[in-house]
Amino acid sequence: MRTARAGKYRHRVTLEWLNPNARSDSGERADAWEPGVTVWAEVRQLRGRLLFAADQANSDTTATIRLRWRPAVAQATGKTLRLRHAGQLYRIDGRPIDVDGRRIELEVMVHEWV
């Protein structure tokens, strides 16, 4: 069984999930993000040719984050999951990509959440 090389995962990324049942003091629905697990990942800021290529598909994409395959992340969208790395929040563009289709590694296209 092939596994993802651990050496390239040198960044700590925290998965933050939306709690759809969160309510404000007045009882209205409120978006509350709850921190989940912190995982090792590879965070690559797009620049130059890679940024230009990503802009063709999605104009907001600013980075790619690769991490070991996780079922919950594989099914996530930008409405349910965001990622935090080095104090910066990232929102998912589209669905995470199963890199080789073998459930070993996920690639997530993200943009900075300001």
Short mmCIF file of N, CA and C in Angstrom, two decimals:
data_model
loop_
_atom_site.label_atom_id
_atom_site.label_comp_id
_atom_site.label_asym_id
_atom_site.label_seq_id
_atom_site.Cartn_x
_atom_site.Cartn_y
_atom_site.Cartn_z
N MET A 1 0.84 -1.19 0.00
CA MET A 1 0.00 0.00 0.00
C MET A 1 0.88 1.25 0.00
N ARG A 2 0.62 2.14 -0.91
CA ARG A 2 1.38 3.38 -1.02
C ARG A 2 0.81 4.42 -0.06
N THR A 3 1.70 5.14 0.60
CA THR A 3 1.26 6.21 1.50
C THR A 3 1.89 7.52 1.07
N ALA A 4 1.33 8.61 1.52
CA ALA A 4 1.87 9.94 1.22
C ALA A 4 3.15 10.15 2.02
N ARG A 5 4.16 10.75 1.38
CA ARG A 5 5.42 11.01 2.05
C ARG A 5 5.22 12.06 3.15
N ALA A 6 5.71 11.75 4.34
CA ALA A 6 5.52 12.65 5.48
C ALA A 6 6.38 13.90 5.37
N GLY A 7 7.51 13.85 4.68
CA GLY A 7 8.45 14.96 4.63
C GLY A 7 7.88 16.24 4.05
N LYS A 8 6.96 16.15 3.11
CA LYS A 8 6.43 17.37 2.50
C LYS A 8 5.37 18.03 3.37
N TYR A 9 4.83 17.31 4.33
CA TYR A 9 3.82 17.88 5.23
C TYR A 9 4.54 18.58 6.38
N ARG A 10 4.85 19.84 6.21
CA ARG A 10 5.61 20.55 7.25
C ARG A 10 4.86 21.72 7.85
N HIS A 11 3.61 21.90 7.47
CA HIS A 11 2.81 23.00 8.00
C HIS A 11 1.67 22.45 8.85
N ARG A 12 1.33 23.19 9.91
CA ARG A 12 0.21 22.80 10.77
C ARG A 12 -1.03 23.57 10.32
N VAL A 13 -2.08 22.84 10.00
CA VAL A 13 -3.33 23.43 9.52
C VAL A 13 -4.46 22.93 10.41
N THR A 14 -5.28 23.87 10.88
CA THR A 14 -6.43 23.52 11.72
C THR A 14 -7.69 23.53 10.86
N LEU A 15 -8.46 22.46 10.96
CA LEU A 15 -9.74 22.37 10.25
C LEU A 15 -10.80 23.00 11.13
N GLU A 16 -11.57 23.94 10.59
CA GLU A 16 -12.64 24.59 11.35
C GLU A 16 -13.96 24.31 10.64
N TRP A 17 -14.91 23.76 11.40
CA TRP A 17 -16.20 23.33 10.86
C TRP A 17 -17.30 24.30 11.26
N LEU A 18 -18.24 24.52 10.35
CA LEU A 18 -19.40 25.36 10.64
C LEU A 18 -20.38 24.59 11.51
N ASN A 19 -20.84 25.21 12.58
CA ASN A 19 -21.87 24.61 13.44
C ASN A 19 -23.22 25.16 12.99
N PRO A 20 -24.01 24.38 12.27
CA PRO A 20 -25.28 24.88 11.74
C PRO A 20 -26.35 25.10 12.81
N ASN A 21 -26.13 24.59 14.01
CA ASN A 21 -27.12 24.72 15.08
C ASN A 21 -26.83 25.89 16.01
N ALA A 22 -25.80 26.66 15.73
CA ALA A 22 -25.44 27.78 16.60
C ALA A 22 -26.52 28.87 16.54
N ARG A 23 -26.81 29.44 17.68
CA ARG A 23 -27.82 30.50 17.78
C ARG A 23 -27.23 31.68 18.54
N SER A 24 -27.66 32.87 18.16
CA SER A 24 -27.24 34.08 18.87
C SER A 24 -28.05 34.19 20.16
N ASP A 25 -27.77 35.22 20.95
CA ASP A 25 -28.50 35.43 22.21
C ASP A 25 -29.99 35.63 21.97
N SER A 26 -30.35 36.20 20.81
CA SER A 26 -31.76 36.44 20.52
C SER A 26 -32.44 35.22 19.91
N GLY A 27 -31.68 34.14 19.69
CA GLY A 27 -32.26 32.91 19.16
C GLY A 27 -32.15 32.78 17.65
N GLU A 28 -31.58 33.79 16.98
CA GLU A 28 -31.42 33.72 15.54
C GLU A 28 -30.25 32.81 15.19
N ARG A 29 -30.31 32.24 13.99
CA ARG A 29 -29.21 31.40 13.52
C ARG A 29 -27.97 32.27 13.34
N ALA A 30 -26.84 31.79 13.82
CA ALA A 30 -25.58 32.53 13.71
C ALA A 30 -24.50 31.59 13.19
N ASP A 31 -23.65 32.08 12.31
CA ASP A 31 -22.55 31.27 11.82
C ASP A 31 -21.47 31.19 12.89
N ALA A 32 -21.26 30.00 13.41
CA ALA A 32 -20.24 29.78 14.43
C ALA A 32 -19.29 28.70 13.93
N TRP A 33 -18.03 29.06 13.79
CA TRP A 33 -17.01 28.12 13.34
C TRP A 33 -16.33 27.51 14.55
N GLU A 34 -16.26 26.19 14.57
CA GLU A 34 -15.65 25.48 15.68
C GLU A 34 -14.37 24.80 15.23
N PRO A 35 -13.28 25.01 15.96
CA PRO A 35 -12.02 24.36 15.57
C PRO A 35 -12.12 22.85 15.73
N GLY A 36 -11.57 22.16 14.74
CA GLY A 36 -11.51 20.70 14.78
C GLY A 36 -10.08 20.28 15.03
N VAL A 37 -9.66 19.25 14.35
CA VAL A 37 -8.31 18.74 14.53
C VAL A 37 -7.29 19.60 13.80
N THR A 38 -6.06 19.54 14.27
CA THR A 38 -4.94 20.19 13.60
C THR A 38 -4.13 19.08 12.94
N VAL A 39 -3.86 19.24 11.64
CA VAL A 39 -3.19 18.19 10.87
C VAL A 39 -1.93 18.75 10.22
N TRP A 40 -1.04 17.85 9.83
CA TRP A 40 0.14 18.23 9.05
C TRP A 40 -0.29 18.34 7.60
N ALA A 41 0.18 19.38 6.91
CA ALA A 41 -0.19 19.60 5.52
C ALA A 41 0.93 20.32 4.78
N GLU A 42 0.78 20.40 3.48
CA GLU A 42 1.68 21.18 2.64
C GLU A 42 0.89 22.38 2.13
N VAL A 43 1.31 23.58 2.48
CA VAL A 43 0.64 24.80 2.04
C VAL A 43 1.53 25.47 1.01
N ARG A 44 0.99 25.65 -0.19
CA ARG A 44 1.76 26.31 -1.26
C ARG A 44 1.01 27.52 -1.76
N GLN A 45 1.60 28.68 -1.56
CA GLN A 45 1.04 29.91 -2.10
C GLN A 45 1.26 29.91 -3.60
N LEU A 46 0.23 30.22 -4.37
CA LEU A 46 0.36 30.25 -5.82
C LEU A 46 0.98 31.57 -6.25
N ARG A 47 1.88 31.49 -7.20
CA ARG A 47 2.49 32.70 -7.73
C ARG A 47 2.93 32.41 -9.16
N GLY A 48 3.17 33.46 -9.91
CA GLY A 48 3.65 33.32 -11.27
C GLY A 48 2.70 32.53 -12.15
N ARG A 49 3.24 31.55 -12.83
CA ARG A 49 2.47 30.76 -13.80
C ARG A 49 1.35 29.96 -13.12
N LEU A 50 1.62 29.41 -11.92
CA LEU A 50 0.60 28.64 -11.23
C LEU A 50 -0.60 29.50 -10.87
N LEU A 51 -0.35 30.74 -10.41
CA LEU A 51 -1.44 31.64 -10.08
C LEU A 51 -2.24 32.00 -11.33
N PHE A 52 -1.55 32.24 -12.45
CA PHE A 52 -2.23 32.55 -13.70
C PHE A 52 -3.11 31.38 -14.13
N ALA A 53 -2.61 30.16 -14.04
CA ALA A 53 -3.38 28.98 -14.42
C ALA A 53 -4.59 28.80 -13.50
N ALA A 54 -4.41 29.02 -12.21
CA ALA A 54 -5.52 28.89 -11.27
C ALA A 54 -6.57 29.96 -11.52
N ASP A 55 -6.13 31.15 -11.92
CA ASP A 55 -7.08 32.23 -12.19
C ASP A 55 -8.02 31.88 -13.34
N GLN A 56 -7.56 31.05 -14.25
CA GLN A 56 -8.42 30.65 -15.36
C GLN A 56 -9.60 29.82 -14.86
N ALA A 57 -9.35 29.00 -13.84
CA ALA A 57 -10.41 28.15 -13.29
C ALA A 57 -11.23 28.86 -12.24
N ASN A 58 -10.57 29.61 -11.38
CA ASN A 58 -11.26 30.27 -10.29
C ASN A 58 -10.45 31.50 -9.88
N SER A 59 -11.00 32.66 -10.07
CA SER A 59 -10.23 33.88 -9.89
C SER A 59 -9.81 34.16 -8.45
N ASP A 60 -10.38 33.49 -7.47
CA ASP A 60 -10.06 33.76 -6.08
C ASP A 60 -8.98 32.84 -5.50
N THR A 61 -8.61 31.79 -6.21
CA THR A 61 -7.68 30.82 -5.68
C THR A 61 -6.31 31.45 -5.44
N THR A 62 -5.80 31.34 -4.21
CA THR A 62 -4.51 31.92 -3.89
C THR A 62 -3.51 30.90 -3.36
N ALA A 63 -3.96 29.69 -3.02
CA ALA A 63 -3.06 28.68 -2.47
C ALA A 63 -3.64 27.29 -2.69
N THR A 64 -2.77 26.29 -2.58
CA THR A 64 -3.23 24.91 -2.54
C THR A 64 -2.73 24.31 -1.24
N ILE A 65 -3.57 23.49 -0.64
CA ILE A 65 -3.20 22.81 0.60
C ILE A 65 -3.39 21.32 0.36
N ARG A 66 -2.31 20.56 0.58
CA ARG A 66 -2.38 19.10 0.45
C ARG A 66 -2.27 18.47 1.82
N LEU A 67 -3.12 17.48 2.07
CA LEU A 67 -3.10 16.78 3.34
C LEU A 67 -3.47 15.33 3.11
N ARG A 68 -3.22 14.52 4.11
CA ARG A 68 -3.62 13.12 4.01
C ARG A 68 -5.13 13.02 3.87
N TRP A 69 -5.57 12.00 3.14
CA TRP A 69 -6.99 11.82 2.86
C TRP A 69 -7.78 11.62 4.14
N ARG A 70 -8.85 12.39 4.27
CA ARG A 70 -9.76 12.28 5.42
C ARG A 70 -11.18 12.29 4.86
N PRO A 71 -12.02 11.34 5.24
CA PRO A 71 -13.37 11.27 4.66
C PRO A 71 -14.17 12.55 4.85
N ALA A 72 -14.11 13.16 6.02
CA ALA A 72 -14.90 14.38 6.27
C ALA A 72 -14.43 15.54 5.39
N VAL A 73 -13.13 15.64 5.17
CA VAL A 73 -12.60 16.73 4.33
C VAL A 73 -12.95 16.47 2.87
N ALA A 74 -12.89 15.21 2.45
CA ALA A 74 -13.20 14.87 1.05
C ALA A 74 -14.62 15.28 0.67
N GLN A 75 -15.54 15.29 1.61
CA GLN A 75 -16.94 15.64 1.35
C GLN A 75 -17.26 17.10 1.63
N ALA A 76 -16.29 17.85 2.14
CA ALA A 76 -16.53 19.23 2.58
C ALA A 76 -16.64 20.20 1.42
N THR A 77 -17.24 21.35 1.71
CA THR A 77 -17.30 22.47 0.78
C THR A 77 -16.89 23.73 1.53
N GLY A 78 -16.81 24.83 0.82
CA GLY A 78 -16.46 26.09 1.45
C GLY A 78 -17.52 26.58 2.41
N LYS A 79 -18.71 26.00 2.33
CA LYS A 79 -19.79 26.41 3.23
C LYS A 79 -19.74 25.66 4.55
N THR A 80 -18.99 24.56 4.61
CA THR A 80 -18.96 23.76 5.82
C THR A 80 -17.59 23.68 6.49
N LEU A 81 -16.53 24.00 5.75
CA LEU A 81 -15.18 23.85 6.27
C LEU A 81 -14.31 25.02 5.83
N ARG A 82 -13.49 25.50 6.75
CA ARG A 82 -12.45 26.45 6.40
C ARG A 82 -11.17 25.99 7.09
N LEU A 83 -10.03 26.47 6.60
CA LEU A 83 -8.74 26.03 7.11
C LEU A 83 -7.99 27.23 7.68
N ARG A 84 -7.25 27.00 8.76
CA ARG A 84 -6.46 28.06 9.38
C ARG A 84 -5.00 27.62 9.41
N HIS A 85 -4.14 28.52 8.88
CA HIS A 85 -2.71 28.25 8.87
C HIS A 85 -1.96 29.54 9.17
N ALA A 86 -1.11 29.51 10.17
CA ALA A 86 -0.26 30.65 10.54
C ALA A 86 -1.08 31.93 10.72
N GLY A 87 -2.23 31.81 11.37
CA GLY A 87 -3.05 32.98 11.65
C GLY A 87 -3.92 33.44 10.49
N GLN A 88 -3.79 32.80 9.33
CA GLN A 88 -4.57 33.18 8.15
C GLN A 88 -5.70 32.16 7.93
N LEU A 89 -6.89 32.67 7.63
CA LEU A 89 -8.02 31.80 7.32
C LEU A 89 -8.11 31.58 5.82
N TYR A 90 -8.43 30.36 5.42
CA TYR A 90 -8.60 30.02 4.01
C TYR A 90 -9.97 29.38 3.81
N ARG A 91 -10.65 29.79 2.76
CA ARG A 91 -11.94 29.21 2.39
C ARG A 91 -11.73 28.30 1.18
N ILE A 92 -12.40 27.17 1.17
CA ILE A 92 -12.25 26.18 0.11
C ILE A 92 -12.96 26.65 -1.16
N ASP A 93 -12.27 26.48 -2.30
CA ASP A 93 -12.87 26.73 -3.62
C ASP A 93 -13.28 25.37 -4.19
N GLY A 94 -14.56 25.13 -4.32
CA GLY A 94 -15.02 23.86 -4.87
C GLY A 94 -14.86 22.72 -3.89
N ARG A 95 -14.71 21.52 -4.43
CA ARG A 95 -14.53 20.33 -3.60
C ARG A 95 -13.06 19.94 -3.56
N PRO A 96 -12.60 19.34 -2.46
CA PRO A 96 -11.23 18.82 -2.42
C PRO A 96 -11.04 17.74 -3.49
N ILE A 97 -9.82 17.63 -3.99
CA ILE A 97 -9.50 16.70 -5.07
C ILE A 97 -8.75 15.51 -4.49
N ASP A 98 -9.23 14.29 -4.79
CA ASP A 98 -8.52 13.07 -4.43
C ASP A 98 -7.41 12.91 -5.45
N VAL A 99 -6.16 13.19 -5.06
CA VAL A 99 -5.05 13.38 -6.00
C VAL A 99 -4.89 12.24 -7.00
N ASP A 100 -4.74 11.03 -6.56
CA ASP A 100 -4.57 9.90 -7.49
C ASP A 100 -5.80 9.02 -7.56
N GLY A 101 -6.88 9.44 -6.92
CA GLY A 101 -8.09 8.62 -6.90
C GLY A 101 -7.93 7.38 -6.03
N ARG A 102 -6.95 7.41 -5.12
CA ARG A 102 -6.68 6.23 -4.28
C ARG A 102 -6.88 6.49 -2.80
N ARG A 103 -7.49 7.62 -2.47
CA ARG A 103 -7.78 7.97 -1.08
C ARG A 103 -6.52 7.99 -0.21
N ILE A 104 -5.47 8.61 -0.75
CA ILE A 104 -4.22 8.75 -0.01
C ILE A 104 -3.99 10.20 0.36
N GLU A 105 -4.28 11.09 -0.59
CA GLU A 105 -3.96 12.49 -0.41
C GLU A 105 -5.05 13.36 -1.04
N LEU A 106 -5.35 14.49 -0.37
CA LEU A 106 -6.32 15.45 -0.88
C LEU A 106 -5.62 16.75 -1.22
N GLU A 107 -6.04 17.38 -2.31
CA GLU A 107 -5.56 18.71 -2.64
C GLU A 107 -6.76 19.65 -2.57
N VAL A 108 -6.59 20.73 -1.82
CA VAL A 108 -7.67 21.68 -1.61
C VAL A 108 -7.25 23.03 -2.18
N MET A 109 -8.01 23.53 -3.13
CA MET A 109 -7.76 24.87 -3.67
C MET A 109 -8.47 25.84 -2.73
N VAL A 110 -7.75 26.87 -2.28
CA VAL A 110 -8.31 27.80 -1.29
C VAL A 110 -8.01 29.24 -1.67
N HIS A 111 -8.74 30.14 -1.05
CA HIS A 111 -8.40 31.56 -1.13
C HIS A 111 -8.44 32.16 0.26
N GLU A 112 -7.67 33.23 0.42
CA GLU A 112 -7.59 33.87 1.74
C GLU A 112 -8.93 34.46 2.10
N TRP A 113 -9.32 34.26 3.34
CA TRP A 113 -10.58 34.79 3.87
C TRP A 113 -10.24 36.06 4.62
N VAL A 114 -10.70 37.16 4.11
CA VAL A 114 -10.37 38.45 4.72
C VAL A 114 -11.48 38.94 5.60
#
